[in-house]
mmCIF file of C-alpha atoms and ligand atoms in Angstrom:
data_model
loop_
_atom_site.group_PDB
_atom_site.id
_atom_site.type_symbol
_atom_site.label_atom_id
_atom_site.label_comp_id
_atom_site.label_asym_id
_atom_site.label_seq_id
_atom_site.Cartn_x
_atom_site.Cartn_y
_atom_site.Cartn_z
ATOM 1 C CA MET Y 1 -29.522 -6.612 -26.727
ATOM 2 C CA SER Y 2 -29.150 -2.825 -26.483
ATOM 3 C CA ALA Y 3 -26.699 -0.937 -28.705
ATOM 4 C CA HIS Y 4 -23.054 -0.710 -27.691
ATOM 5 C CA GLU Y 5 -22.053 2.904 -27.231
ATOM 6 C CA ILE Y 6 -18.462 3.331 -28.405
ATOM 7 C CA THR Y 7 -16.159 6.319 -28.861
ATOM 8 C CA LEU Y 8 -14.780 6.576 -32.396
ATOM 9 C CA ILE Y 9 -11.607 8.618 -32.860
ATOM 10 C CA PRO Y 10 -11.027 8.909 -36.619
ATOM 11 C CA GLY Y 11 -7.558 10.427 -36.074
ATOM 12 C CA ASP Y 12 -5.054 11.835 -38.552
ATOM 13 C CA GLY Y 13 -3.797 10.879 -42.003
ATOM 14 C CA ILE Y 14 -5.265 7.538 -43.120
ATOM 15 C CA GLY Y 15 -7.191 7.313 -39.824
ATOM 16 C CA PRO Y 16 -10.589 8.485 -41.136
ATOM 17 C CA GLU Y 17 -10.310 6.144 -44.160
ATOM 18 C CA VAL Y 18 -9.477 3.009 -42.162
ATOM 19 C CA THR Y 19 -11.765 3.654 -39.176
ATOM 20 C CA GLY Y 20 -14.531 4.440 -41.674
ATOM 21 C CA ALA Y 21 -13.873 1.049 -43.278
ATOM 22 C CA ALA Y 22 -14.063 -0.666 -39.893
ATOM 23 C CA SER Y 23 -17.360 0.977 -38.972
ATOM 24 C CA GLU Y 24 -18.832 -0.094 -42.337
ATOM 25 C CA VAL Y 25 -17.773 -3.691 -41.667
ATOM 26 C CA LEU Y 26 -19.207 -3.689 -38.130
ATOM 27 C CA ALA Y 27 -22.520 -2.356 -39.436
ATOM 28 C CA ALA Y 28 -22.591 -5.039 -42.144
ATOM 29 C CA ALA Y 29 -21.869 -7.702 -39.512
ATOM 30 C CA GLY Y 30 -25.096 -6.632 -37.815
ATOM 31 C CA VAL Y 31 -23.564 -5.364 -34.579
ATOM 32 C CA ASP Y 32 -25.686 -2.632 -33.059
ATOM 33 C CA ILE Y 33 -23.291 0.227 -32.285
ATOM 34 C CA ARG Y 34 -23.959 3.834 -31.426
ATOM 35 C CA TRP Y 35 -20.756 5.738 -32.234
ATOM 36 C CA ARG Y 36 -19.737 8.883 -30.380
ATOM 37 C CA VAL Y 37 -17.269 10.573 -32.701
ATOM 38 C CA ALA Y 38 -14.430 12.389 -30.895
ATOM 39 C CA GLU Y 39 -11.908 14.513 -32.728
ATOM 40 C CA ALA Y 40 -8.239 14.262 -31.753
ATOM 41 C CA GLY Y 41 -4.852 14.616 -33.411
ATOM 42 C CA ALA Y 42 -2.574 17.107 -35.113
ATOM 43 C CA GLU Y 43 -5.380 18.336 -37.340
ATOM 44 C CA VAL Y 44 -7.521 19.580 -34.420
ATOM 45 C CA VAL Y 45 -4.810 21.404 -32.443
ATOM 46 C CA SER Y 46 -5.711 24.764 -33.980
ATOM 47 C CA LYS Y 47 -9.419 24.155 -33.266
ATOM 48 C CA TYR Y 48 -9.190 22.972 -29.623
ATOM 49 C CA GLY Y 49 -5.677 24.047 -28.574
ATOM 50 C CA SER Y 50 -4.752 20.420 -27.903
ATOM 51 C CA ALA Y 51 -4.209 17.200 -29.874
ATOM 52 C CA LEU Y 52 -6.097 15.379 -27.134
ATOM 53 C CA PRO Y 53 -9.012 17.644 -26.141
ATOM 54 C CA ASP Y 54 -10.717 16.941 -22.806
ATOM 55 C CA GLN Y 55 -13.916 15.884 -24.543
ATOM 56 C CA VAL Y 56 -12.101 12.850 -26.010
ATOM 57 C CA LEU Y 57 -11.166 11.569 -22.563
ATOM 58 C CA ASP Y 58 -14.652 12.433 -21.260
ATOM 59 C CA SER Y 59 -16.231 10.456 -24.077
ATOM 60 C CA ILE Y 60 -14.090 7.360 -23.419
ATOM 61 C CA LYS Y 61 -14.784 7.644 -19.704
ATOM 62 C CA ALA Y 62 -18.494 7.559 -20.542
ATOM 63 C CA THR Y 63 -18.403 4.740 -23.125
ATOM 64 C CA ARG Y 64 -15.441 2.846 -21.567
ATOM 65 C CA VAL Y 65 -14.487 1.497 -24.998
ATOM 66 C CA ALA Y 66 -13.029 3.265 -28.046
ATOM 67 C CA LEU Y 67 -11.922 2.473 -31.574
ATOM 68 C CA LYS Y 68 -9.091 4.778 -32.483
ATOM 69 C CA GLY Y 69 -7.336 5.868 -35.658
ATOM 70 C CA PRO Y 70 -3.673 6.923 -35.548
ATOM 71 C CA LEU Y 71 -2.639 10.331 -34.192
ATOM 72 C CA THR Y 72 0.326 12.185 -35.666
ATOM 73 C CA THR Y 73 3.130 13.355 -33.360
ATOM 74 C CA PRO Y 74 5.716 15.827 -34.634
ATOM 75 C CA VAL Y 75 9.292 14.476 -34.528
ATOM 76 C CA GLY Y 76 11.788 16.233 -32.234
ATOM 77 C CA ARG Y 77 9.589 19.314 -31.625
ATOM 78 C CA GLY Y 78 6.013 20.450 -31.008
ATOM 79 C CA PHE Y 79 3.353 18.865 -28.810
ATOM 80 C CA ALA Y 80 3.863 15.671 -26.802
ATOM 81 C CA SER Y 81 2.422 12.434 -28.172
ATOM 82 C CA PRO Y 82 -1.370 12.366 -27.698
ATOM 83 C CA ASN Y 83 -1.132 8.545 -27.941
ATOM 84 C CA VAL Y 84 1.146 8.336 -24.912
ATOM 85 C CA ALA Y 85 -0.999 10.946 -23.093
ATOM 86 C CA LEU Y 86 -4.195 8.962 -23.772
ATOM 87 C CA ARG Y 87 -2.687 5.724 -22.455
ATOM 88 C CA LYS Y 88 -1.468 7.464 -19.316
ATOM 89 C CA ALA Y 89 -4.650 9.458 -18.682
ATOM 90 C CA LEU Y 90 -6.826 6.339 -18.851
ATOM 91 C CA ASP Y 91 -4.216 4.062 -17.274
ATOM 92 C CA LEU Y 92 -4.288 1.751 -20.297
ATOM 93 C CA PHE Y 93 -1.339 -0.155 -18.932
ATOM 94 C CA ALA Y 94 -1.335 -3.156 -21.262
ATOM 95 C CA SER Y 95 -0.779 -3.065 -24.992
ATOM 96 C CA VAL Y 96 -1.817 -6.339 -26.637
ATOM 97 C CA ARG Y 97 -0.707 -6.992 -30.211
ATOM 98 C CA PRO Y 98 -1.392 -10.389 -31.739
ATOM 99 C CA VAL Y 99 0.917 -11.198 -34.656
ATOM 100 C CA LYS Y 100 -0.319 -14.062 -36.778
ATOM 101 C CA THR Y 101 0.409 -15.249 -40.306
ATOM 102 C CA LEU Y 102 -2.563 -14.793 -42.615
ATOM 103 C CA PRO Y 103 -2.918 -17.315 -45.429
ATOM 104 C CA GLY Y 104 -2.234 -15.717 -48.816
ATOM 105 C CA VAL Y 105 -0.244 -12.762 -47.498
ATOM 106 C CA PRO Y 106 3.251 -13.012 -48.974
ATOM 107 C CA VAL Y 107 5.716 -13.476 -46.071
ATOM 108 C CA PRO Y 108 8.916 -15.412 -45.399
ATOM 109 C CA PHE Y 109 7.370 -17.437 -42.518
ATOM 110 C CA ARG Y 110 4.179 -19.470 -42.697
ATOM 111 C CA ASP Y 111 3.306 -20.153 -39.104
ATOM 112 C CA VAL Y 112 3.934 -17.164 -36.864
ATOM 113 C CA ASP Y 113 1.489 -16.927 -33.971
ATOM 114 C CA LEU Y 114 2.700 -14.792 -31.119
ATOM 115 C CA VAL Y 115 1.411 -11.932 -29.010
ATOM 116 C CA ILE Y 116 3.265 -8.889 -27.741
ATOM 117 C CA ILE Y 117 2.304 -7.684 -24.279
ATOM 118 C CA ARG Y 118 3.864 -4.280 -23.787
ATOM 119 C CA GLU Y 119 3.914 -2.103 -20.668
ATOM 120 C CA ASN Y 120 2.242 1.060 -21.860
ATOM 121 C CA THR Y 121 2.638 3.740 -19.204
ATOM 122 C CA GLU Y 122 6.289 4.202 -18.177
ATOM 123 C CA GLY Y 123 9.873 3.315 -19.167
ATOM 124 C CA GLU Y 124 11.532 5.723 -21.587
ATOM 125 C CA TYR Y 125 8.058 7.003 -22.528
ATOM 126 C CA SER Y 126 7.644 8.778 -19.197
ATOM 127 C CA GLY Y 127 8.498 11.919 -21.173
ATOM 128 C CA ILE Y 128 10.810 13.314 -18.485
ATOM 129 C CA GLU Y 129 13.562 15.058 -20.429
ATOM 130 C CA HIS Y 130 15.493 18.239 -19.843
ATOM 131 C CA LEU Y 131 18.458 20.199 -21.025
ATOM 132 C CA VAL Y 132 21.273 19.938 -18.494
ATOM 133 C CA VAL Y 133 23.548 22.405 -20.307
ATOM 134 C CA PRO Y 134 23.557 23.258 -24.014
ATOM 135 C CA GLY Y 135 24.635 20.094 -25.832
ATOM 136 C CA VAL Y 136 23.643 17.752 -23.001
ATOM 137 C CA VAL Y 137 20.139 16.332 -22.536
ATOM 138 C CA GLU Y 138 18.985 14.042 -19.754
ATOM 139 C CA SER Y 139 16.070 11.662 -20.340
ATOM 140 C CA LEU Y 140 14.737 9.545 -17.502
ATOM 141 C CA LYS Y 141 13.534 5.963 -17.780
ATOM 142 C CA ILE Y 142 11.074 5.134 -15.012
ATOM 143 C CA ILE Y 143 10.495 1.518 -14.025
ATOM 144 C CA THR Y 144 8.322 0.738 -11.024
ATOM 145 C CA GLU Y 145 7.645 -2.472 -9.163
ATOM 146 C CA LYS Y 146 3.910 -1.747 -9.344
ATOM 147 C CA ALA Y 147 3.703 -1.351 -13.135
ATOM 148 C CA SER Y 148 6.159 -4.180 -13.841
ATOM 149 C CA THR Y 149 4.243 -6.604 -11.612
ATOM 150 C CA ARG Y 150 0.898 -5.525 -13.060
ATOM 151 C CA ILE Y 151 1.991 -6.074 -16.675
ATOM 152 C CA SER Y 152 3.618 -9.410 -15.779
ATOM 153 C CA GLU Y 153 0.426 -10.589 -14.103
ATOM 154 C CA PHE Y 154 -1.549 -9.459 -17.146
ATOM 155 C CA ALA Y 155 0.836 -11.342 -19.472
ATOM 156 C CA PHE Y 156 0.646 -14.650 -17.603
ATOM 157 C CA ALA Y 157 -3.133 -14.421 -17.240
ATOM 158 C CA HIS Y 158 -3.353 -13.677 -20.973
ATOM 159 C CA ALA Y 159 -1.174 -16.710 -21.732
ATOM 160 C CA VAL Y 160 -3.494 -18.949 -19.721
ATOM 161 C CA ALA Y 161 -6.647 -17.447 -21.238
ATOM 162 C CA THR Y 162 -5.370 -17.894 -24.804
ATOM 163 C CA GLY Y 163 -3.803 -21.342 -24.379
ATOM 164 C CA ARG Y 164 -0.191 -20.193 -24.693
ATOM 165 C CA THR Y 165 2.378 -22.210 -22.761
ATOM 166 C CA LYS Y 166 5.477 -20.009 -22.832
ATOM 167 C CA VAL Y 167 6.288 -16.414 -21.824
ATOM 168 C CA THR Y 168 9.503 -14.661 -22.890
ATOM 169 C CA ALA Y 169 10.477 -11.586 -20.877
ATOM 170 C CA VAL Y 170 12.570 -9.244 -23.037
ATOM 171 C CA HIS Y 171 15.140 -6.977 -21.371
ATOM 172 C CA LYS Y 172 18.514 -5.244 -21.404
ATOM 173 C CA ALA Y 173 19.373 -5.899 -17.758
ATOM 174 C CA ASN Y 174 22.995 -6.609 -18.624
ATOM 175 C CA ILE Y 175 23.376 -2.841 -19.207
ATOM 176 C CA MET Y 176 20.401 -1.289 -17.394
ATOM 177 C CA LYS Y 177 20.978 -3.393 -14.338
ATOM 178 C CA MET Y 178 18.682 -1.533 -11.958
ATOM 179 C CA SER Y 179 15.714 -0.583 -14.156
ATOM 180 C CA ASP Y 180 15.491 -3.676 -16.359
ATOM 181 C CA GLY Y 181 16.728 -5.687 -13.391
ATOM 182 C CA LEU Y 182 13.646 -4.608 -11.436
ATOM 183 C CA PHE Y 183 11.370 -5.411 -14.386
ATOM 184 C CA LEU Y 184 12.821 -8.935 -14.549
ATOM 185 C CA GLU Y 185 12.609 -9.427 -10.792
ATOM 186 C CA CYS Y 186 8.875 -8.657 -10.958
ATOM 187 C CA ALA Y 187 8.342 -10.930 -13.973
ATOM 188 C CA ARG Y 188 10.170 -13.800 -12.218
ATOM 189 C CA LYS Y 189 8.096 -13.384 -9.078
ATOM 190 C CA VAL Y 190 4.862 -13.572 -11.082
ATOM 191 C CA ALA Y 191 6.211 -16.512 -13.147
ATOM 192 C CA ARG Y 192 6.619 -18.560 -9.953
ATOM 193 C CA GLY Y 193 2.838 -18.504 -9.573
ATOM 194 C CA TYR Y 194 2.420 -20.132 -13.014
ATOM 195 C CA PRO Y 195 4.399 -23.403 -12.854
ATOM 196 C CA ASP Y 196 2.626 -24.735 -15.972
ATOM 197 C CA ILE Y 197 3.875 -21.862 -18.136
ATOM 198 C CA GLU Y 198 7.462 -22.020 -19.347
ATOM 199 C CA TYR Y 199 9.279 -18.773 -18.534
ATOM 200 C CA GLU Y 200 12.415 -17.524 -20.271
ATOM 201 C CA GLU Y 201 14.363 -14.258 -20.358
ATOM 202 C CA LEU Y 202 16.040 -12.930 -23.474
ATOM 203 C CA ILE Y 203 18.095 -9.802 -24.131
ATOM 204 C CA VAL Y 204 16.315 -7.437 -26.530
ATOM 205 C CA ASP Y 205 19.012 -7.454 -29.240
ATOM 206 C CA ALA Y 206 19.128 -11.257 -29.258
ATOM 207 C CA THR Y 207 15.327 -11.270 -29.378
ATOM 208 C CA ALA Y 208 15.425 -9.144 -32.541
ATOM 209 C CA MET Y 209 17.773 -11.668 -34.158
ATOM 210 C CA HIS Y 210 15.664 -14.684 -33.130
ATOM 211 C CA LEU Y 211 12.508 -12.938 -34.368
ATOM 212 C CA VAL Y 212 13.822 -12.570 -37.900
ATOM 213 C CA ALA Y 213 15.463 -16.026 -37.925
ATOM 214 C CA ARG Y 214 12.892 -18.267 -36.203
ATOM 215 C CA PRO Y 215 9.854 -16.353 -34.922
ATOM 216 C CA GLN Y 216 7.958 -19.602 -34.358
ATOM 217 C CA ARG Y 217 9.952 -20.150 -31.146
ATOM 218 C CA PHE Y 218 7.952 -17.341 -29.491
ATOM 219 C CA GLN Y 219 4.425 -17.459 -28.079
ATOM 220 C CA LEU Y 220 4.187 -14.371 -25.871
ATOM 221 C CA LEU Y 221 6.720 -11.552 -25.584
ATOM 222 C CA LEU Y 222 6.511 -9.549 -22.343
ATOM 223 C CA MET Y 223 8.225 -6.196 -22.715
ATOM 224 C CA GLU Y 224 8.793 -2.732 -21.412
ATOM 225 C CA ASN Y 225 7.369 0.193 -23.341
ATOM 226 C CA LEU Y 226 10.203 1.100 -25.753
ATOM 227 C CA TYR Y 227 11.229 -2.468 -26.624
ATOM 228 C CA GLY Y 228 7.579 -3.329 -27.208
ATOM 229 C CA ASP Y 229 7.084 -0.340 -29.493
ATOM 230 C CA ILE Y 230 10.098 -1.184 -31.655
ATOM 231 C CA LEU Y 231 9.618 -4.944 -31.805
ATOM 232 C CA SER Y 232 5.888 -4.551 -32.582
ATOM 233 C CA ASP Y 233 6.788 -3.026 -35.939
ATOM 234 C CA LEU Y 234 9.430 -5.703 -36.534
ATOM 235 C CA CYS Y 235 6.839 -8.402 -35.779
ATOM 236 C CA ALA Y 236 4.350 -6.688 -38.105
ATOM 237 C CA GLY Y 237 6.950 -7.098 -40.843
ATOM 238 C CA LEU Y 238 6.999 -10.854 -40.206
ATOM 239 C CA VAL Y 239 3.348 -11.251 -41.147
ATOM 240 C CA GLY Y 240 2.837 -8.764 -43.984
ATOM 241 C CA GLY Y 241 3.496 -5.342 -42.501
ATOM 242 C CA LEU Y 242 1.726 -2.612 -40.587
ATOM 243 C CA GLY Y 243 -1.422 -2.906 -42.676
ATOM 244 C CA VAL Y 244 -2.442 -6.216 -41.105
ATOM 245 C CA VAL Y 245 -1.565 -6.090 -37.380
ATOM 246 C CA PRO Y 246 -4.273 -5.116 -34.868
ATOM 247 C CA GLY Y 247 -3.915 -3.983 -31.293
ATOM 248 C CA ALA Y 248 -5.586 -3.087 -28.025
ATOM 249 C CA ASN Y 249 -4.679 -0.828 -25.123
ATOM 250 C CA LEU Y 250 -6.286 -2.222 -22.008
ATOM 251 C CA GLY Y 251 -6.658 -0.958 -18.455
ATOM 252 C CA THR Y 252 -8.807 -1.903 -15.534
ATOM 253 C CA ASP Y 253 -11.620 0.469 -16.493
ATOM 254 C CA TYR Y 254 -11.171 1.357 -20.163
ATOM 255 C CA ALA Y 255 -10.167 -0.233 -23.462
ATOM 256 C CA VAL Y 256 -8.965 1.502 -26.625
ATOM 257 C CA PHE Y 257 -8.524 -0.546 -29.796
ATOM 258 C CA GLU Y 258 -6.187 0.609 -32.557
ATOM 259 C CA ALA Y 259 -3.853 -0.728 -35.234
ATOM 260 C CA VAL Y 260 -0.099 -0.784 -34.676
ATOM 261 C CA HIS Y 261 0.462 1.566 -37.626
ATOM 262 C CA GLY Y 262 0.615 5.362 -37.631
ATOM 263 C CA SER Y 263 -1.099 8.011 -39.718
ATOM 264 C CA ALA Y 264 0.903 7.143 -42.889
ATOM 265 C CA PRO Y 265 1.010 10.702 -44.256
ATOM 266 C CA ASP Y 266 2.662 9.426 -47.449
ATOM 267 C CA ILE Y 267 -0.552 7.684 -48.572
ATOM 268 C CA ALA Y 268 -3.241 9.649 -46.686
ATOM 269 C CA GLY Y 269 -6.326 10.612 -48.664
ATOM 270 C CA LYS Y 270 -5.363 8.477 -51.662
ATOM 271 C CA GLY Y 271 -7.586 5.473 -50.971
ATOM 272 C CA LEU Y 272 -4.499 3.245 -50.765
ATOM 273 C CA ALA Y 273 -4.448 2.367 -47.060
ATOM 274 C CA ASN Y 274 -4.902 -1.220 -46.024
ATOM 275 C CA PRO Y 275 -7.911 -1.216 -43.667
ATOM 276 C CA ALA Y 276 -7.280 -4.793 -42.416
ATOM 277 C CA ALA Y 277 -5.356 -3.790 -39.273
ATOM 278 C CA VAL Y 278 -8.116 -1.501 -38.011
ATOM 279 C CA ILE Y 279 -10.868 -3.937 -39.045
ATOM 280 C CA LEU Y 280 -9.061 -6.674 -37.066
ATOM 281 C CA SER Y 281 -8.673 -4.246 -34.133
ATOM 282 C CA ALA Y 282 -12.442 -3.694 -34.298
ATOM 283 C CA ALA Y 283 -12.920 -7.490 -34.219
ATOM 284 C CA MET Y 284 -10.784 -7.630 -31.049
ATOM 285 C CA MET Y 285 -13.045 -4.913 -29.663
ATOM 286 C CA LEU Y 286 -16.142 -6.988 -30.408
ATOM 287 C CA ARG Y 287 -14.674 -9.979 -28.554
ATOM 288 C CA HIS Y 288 -13.943 -7.644 -25.618
ATOM 289 C CA LEU Y 289 -17.619 -6.571 -25.695
ATOM 290 C CA GLY Y 290 -18.771 -10.187 -25.612
ATOM 291 C CA GLU Y 291 -19.688 -10.222 -29.321
ATOM 292 C CA GLU Y 292 -17.520 -13.299 -29.931
ATOM 293 C CA GLU Y 293 -19.457 -14.599 -32.902
ATOM 294 C CA ALA Y 294 -19.367 -11.313 -34.851
ATOM 295 C CA GLY Y 295 -15.680 -10.843 -33.988
ATOM 296 C CA ALA Y 296 -14.791 -14.306 -35.277
ATOM 297 C CA ARG Y 297 -16.897 -13.793 -38.417
ATOM 298 C CA ILE Y 298 -15.041 -10.552 -39.229
ATOM 299 C CA GLU Y 299 -11.633 -12.158 -38.605
ATOM 300 C CA SER Y 300 -12.370 -15.027 -40.948
ATOM 301 C CA ALA Y 301 -13.780 -12.639 -43.592
ATOM 302 C CA VAL Y 302 -10.525 -10.629 -43.498
ATOM 303 C CA ALA Y 303 -8.443 -13.824 -43.746
ATOM 304 C CA GLN Y 304 -10.567 -15.035 -46.653
ATOM 305 C CA VAL Y 305 -10.215 -11.741 -48.538
ATOM 306 C CA LEU Y 306 -6.463 -11.469 -48.000
ATOM 307 C CA ALA Y 307 -6.012 -15.063 -49.186
ATOM 308 C CA ASP Y 308 -6.771 -13.756 -52.704
ATOM 309 C CA PRO Y 309 -3.968 -11.572 -54.166
ATOM 310 C CA ALA Y 310 -6.557 -9.783 -56.339
ATOM 311 C CA HIS Y 311 -7.894 -8.239 -53.124
ATOM 312 C CA HIS Y 312 -4.494 -7.146 -51.842
ATOM 313 C CA PRO Y 313 -4.010 -3.409 -51.332
ATOM 314 C CA ARG Y 314 -0.812 -1.718 -52.427
ATOM 315 C CA ASP Y 315 1.215 -2.426 -49.249
ATOM 316 C CA LEU Y 316 0.793 -6.156 -49.971
ATOM 317 C CA GLY Y 317 1.724 -5.654 -53.617
ATOM 318 C CA GLY Y 318 -1.823 -5.732 -55.001
ATOM 319 C CA PRO Y 319 -4.181 -3.423 -56.886
ATOM 320 C CA ALA Y 320 -7.110 -3.037 -54.427
ATOM 321 C CA THR Y 321 -8.163 0.299 -52.941
ATOM 322 C CA THR Y 322 -9.238 0.772 -49.321
ATOM 323 C CA GLN Y 323 -12.885 0.724 -50.399
ATOM 324 C CA GLN Y 324 -12.459 -2.406 -52.534
ATOM 325 C CA VAL Y 325 -10.866 -4.304 -49.639
ATOM 326 C CA THR Y 326 -13.681 -3.118 -47.359
ATOM 327 C CA ASP Y 327 -16.381 -4.181 -49.823
ATOM 328 C CA ALA Y 328 -14.719 -7.587 -50.253
ATOM 329 C CA VAL Y 329 -14.626 -8.116 -46.465
ATOM 330 C CA ILE Y 330 -18.320 -7.187 -46.239
ATOM 331 C CA ALA Y 331 -19.151 -9.611 -49.071
ATOM 332 C CA ALA Y 332 -17.142 -12.366 -47.334
ATOM 333 C CA LEU Y 333 -19.063 -11.948 -44.049
ATOM 334 C CA ASP Y 334 -21.919 -14.041 -45.354
ATOM 335 C CA GLN Y 335 -19.878 -16.814 -46.941
HETATM 336 P P1 NAI Q 401 3.370 4.787 -40.143
HETATM 337 O O1 NAI Q 401 2.948 3.510 -39.488
HETATM 338 O O2 NAI Q 401 2.354 5.835 -40.246
HETATM 339 O O3 NAI Q 401 3.908 4.467 -41.635
HETATM 340 C C1 NAI Q 401 5.060 3.663 -41.886
HETATM 341 C C2 NAI Q 401 4.956 3.115 -43.323
HETATM 342 O O4 NAI Q 401 3.946 2.101 -43.352
HETATM 343 C C3 NAI Q 401 4.547 4.158 -44.336
HETATM 344 O O5 NAI Q 401 5.199 3.906 -45.554
HETATM 345 C C4 NAI Q 401 3.055 3.942 -44.522
HETATM 346 O O6 NAI Q 401 2.550 4.301 -45.776
HETATM 347 C C5 NAI Q 401 2.921 2.444 -44.280
HETATM 348 N N1 NAI Q 401 1.623 2.090 -43.676
HETATM 349 C C6 NAI Q 401 1.246 2.275 -42.378
HETATM 350 N N2 NAI Q 401 -0.007 1.879 -42.216
HETATM 351 C C7 NAI Q 401 -0.448 1.432 -43.395
HETATM 352 C C8 NAI Q 401 -1.684 0.895 -43.862
HETATM 353 N N3 NAI Q 401 -2.733 0.727 -43.038
HETATM 354 N N4 NAI Q 401 -1.787 0.578 -45.165
HETATM 355 C C9 NAI Q 401 -0.737 0.721 -45.999
HETATM 356 N N5 NAI Q 401 0.456 1.208 -45.631
HETATM 357 C C10 NAI Q 401 0.594 1.565 -44.343
HETATM 358 O O7 NAI Q 401 4.660 5.285 -39.342
HETATM 359 P P2 NAI Q 401 5.399 6.701 -39.415
HETATM 360 O O8 NAI Q 401 5.476 7.179 -40.814
HETATM 361 O O9 NAI Q 401 6.630 6.469 -38.640
HETATM 362 O O10 NAI Q 401 4.488 7.671 -38.559
HETATM 363 C C11 NAI Q 401 3.591 8.628 -39.104
HETATM 364 C C12 NAI Q 401 2.913 9.336 -37.960
HETATM 365 O O11 NAI Q 401 2.081 8.421 -37.227
HETATM 366 C C13 NAI Q 401 3.879 9.958 -36.943
HETATM 367 O O12 NAI Q 401 3.420 11.215 -36.585
HETATM 368 C C14 NAI Q 401 3.799 9.017 -35.758
HETATM 369 O O13 NAI Q 401 4.074 9.666 -34.540
HETATM 370 C C15 NAI Q 401 2.359 8.547 -35.845
HETATM 371 N N6 NAI Q 401 2.105 7.236 -35.197
HETATM 372 C C16 NAI Q 401 0.949 7.116 -34.514
HETATM 373 C C17 NAI Q 401 0.620 5.912 -33.930
HETATM 374 C C18 NAI Q 401 -0.672 5.812 -33.184
HETATM 375 O O14 NAI Q 401 -1.508 6.699 -33.280
HETATM 376 N N7 NAI Q 401 -0.883 4.764 -32.431
HETATM 377 C C19 NAI Q 401 1.493 4.731 -34.038
HETATM 378 C C20 NAI Q 401 2.667 4.964 -34.859
HETATM 379 C C21 NAI Q 401 2.948 6.189 -35.401
#
């Protein structure tokens, strides 16, 4: 089989450390990959005049698949999020985040196994904001029938493909009657085509409560952009935190794999980052590329390593460095 050509975006903060760990693990798993490294993020703005230079998009358009580290976005000022821009530019409309308990990782729940399917291109993240008069800002939330139907179809198809039997659409249509109302209308219409899948609707605040009380009741959460962003981090907390939850941004033509976490400036460059989330994102990428066996082998190596508290990095309360976790995963590949 010829080598897979893949764009690698090391990103900001802990990005280079954790994507470096993932590429070491993929090489050790024997997957033939030719990386095209593309620089993006806050640290390259002065070099290219943009946090998302054109050559990054060009590279992904050529390779169709990318593994991405986190990109920093300044809060309340400065350039717009390059993450949101990337998802829009490549029409990566579906964010897929599997949230699963790993044996050995200290958490309050033992058997969480759900997936978040988040609409990735519109909602409050449309970035349409303006000053009406000093002291008053207007921010527009865009919900379209096209994007809501597309993400609902993706969610139900994903449920079928992964053997899940229930879809929960999360909303706030009691308050945002038109926008969230339209989202729900589209989800309901799609649900009618899947009589074997149980469909329920739950208000986002109630969902947050149920998630921290009994997350096992959920199999697949279908959400708009903002709710999905917030509840993804909450769900990460259910299974050990941001260091262990992988993710994918999928469109019709392109796929970008990345962890849920950000650039973690507080621990960047210290060798303390947990590389598991990006390694598991890389395993999702391998499955997407048809390398099922290598993907599964990496997932079970990560689970095996994290089952031993001696291998836990600092976010899980252990002593291991990023490199030690990476080396342990590589050693576990052959067991
Ligand atoms: P963050 O996810 O970077 O960090 C939150 C907390 O979790 C920090 O204490 C951090 O040390 C810890 N953490 C995150 N990942 C970890 C890992 N792999 N191992 C150990 N600990 C880990 O979120 P924060 O601080 O809100 O955002 C920092 C920057 O990242 C911001 O500029 C934000 O915009 C950006 N960001 C980028 C994302 C992306 O590129 N997809 C996603 C989320 C945030």
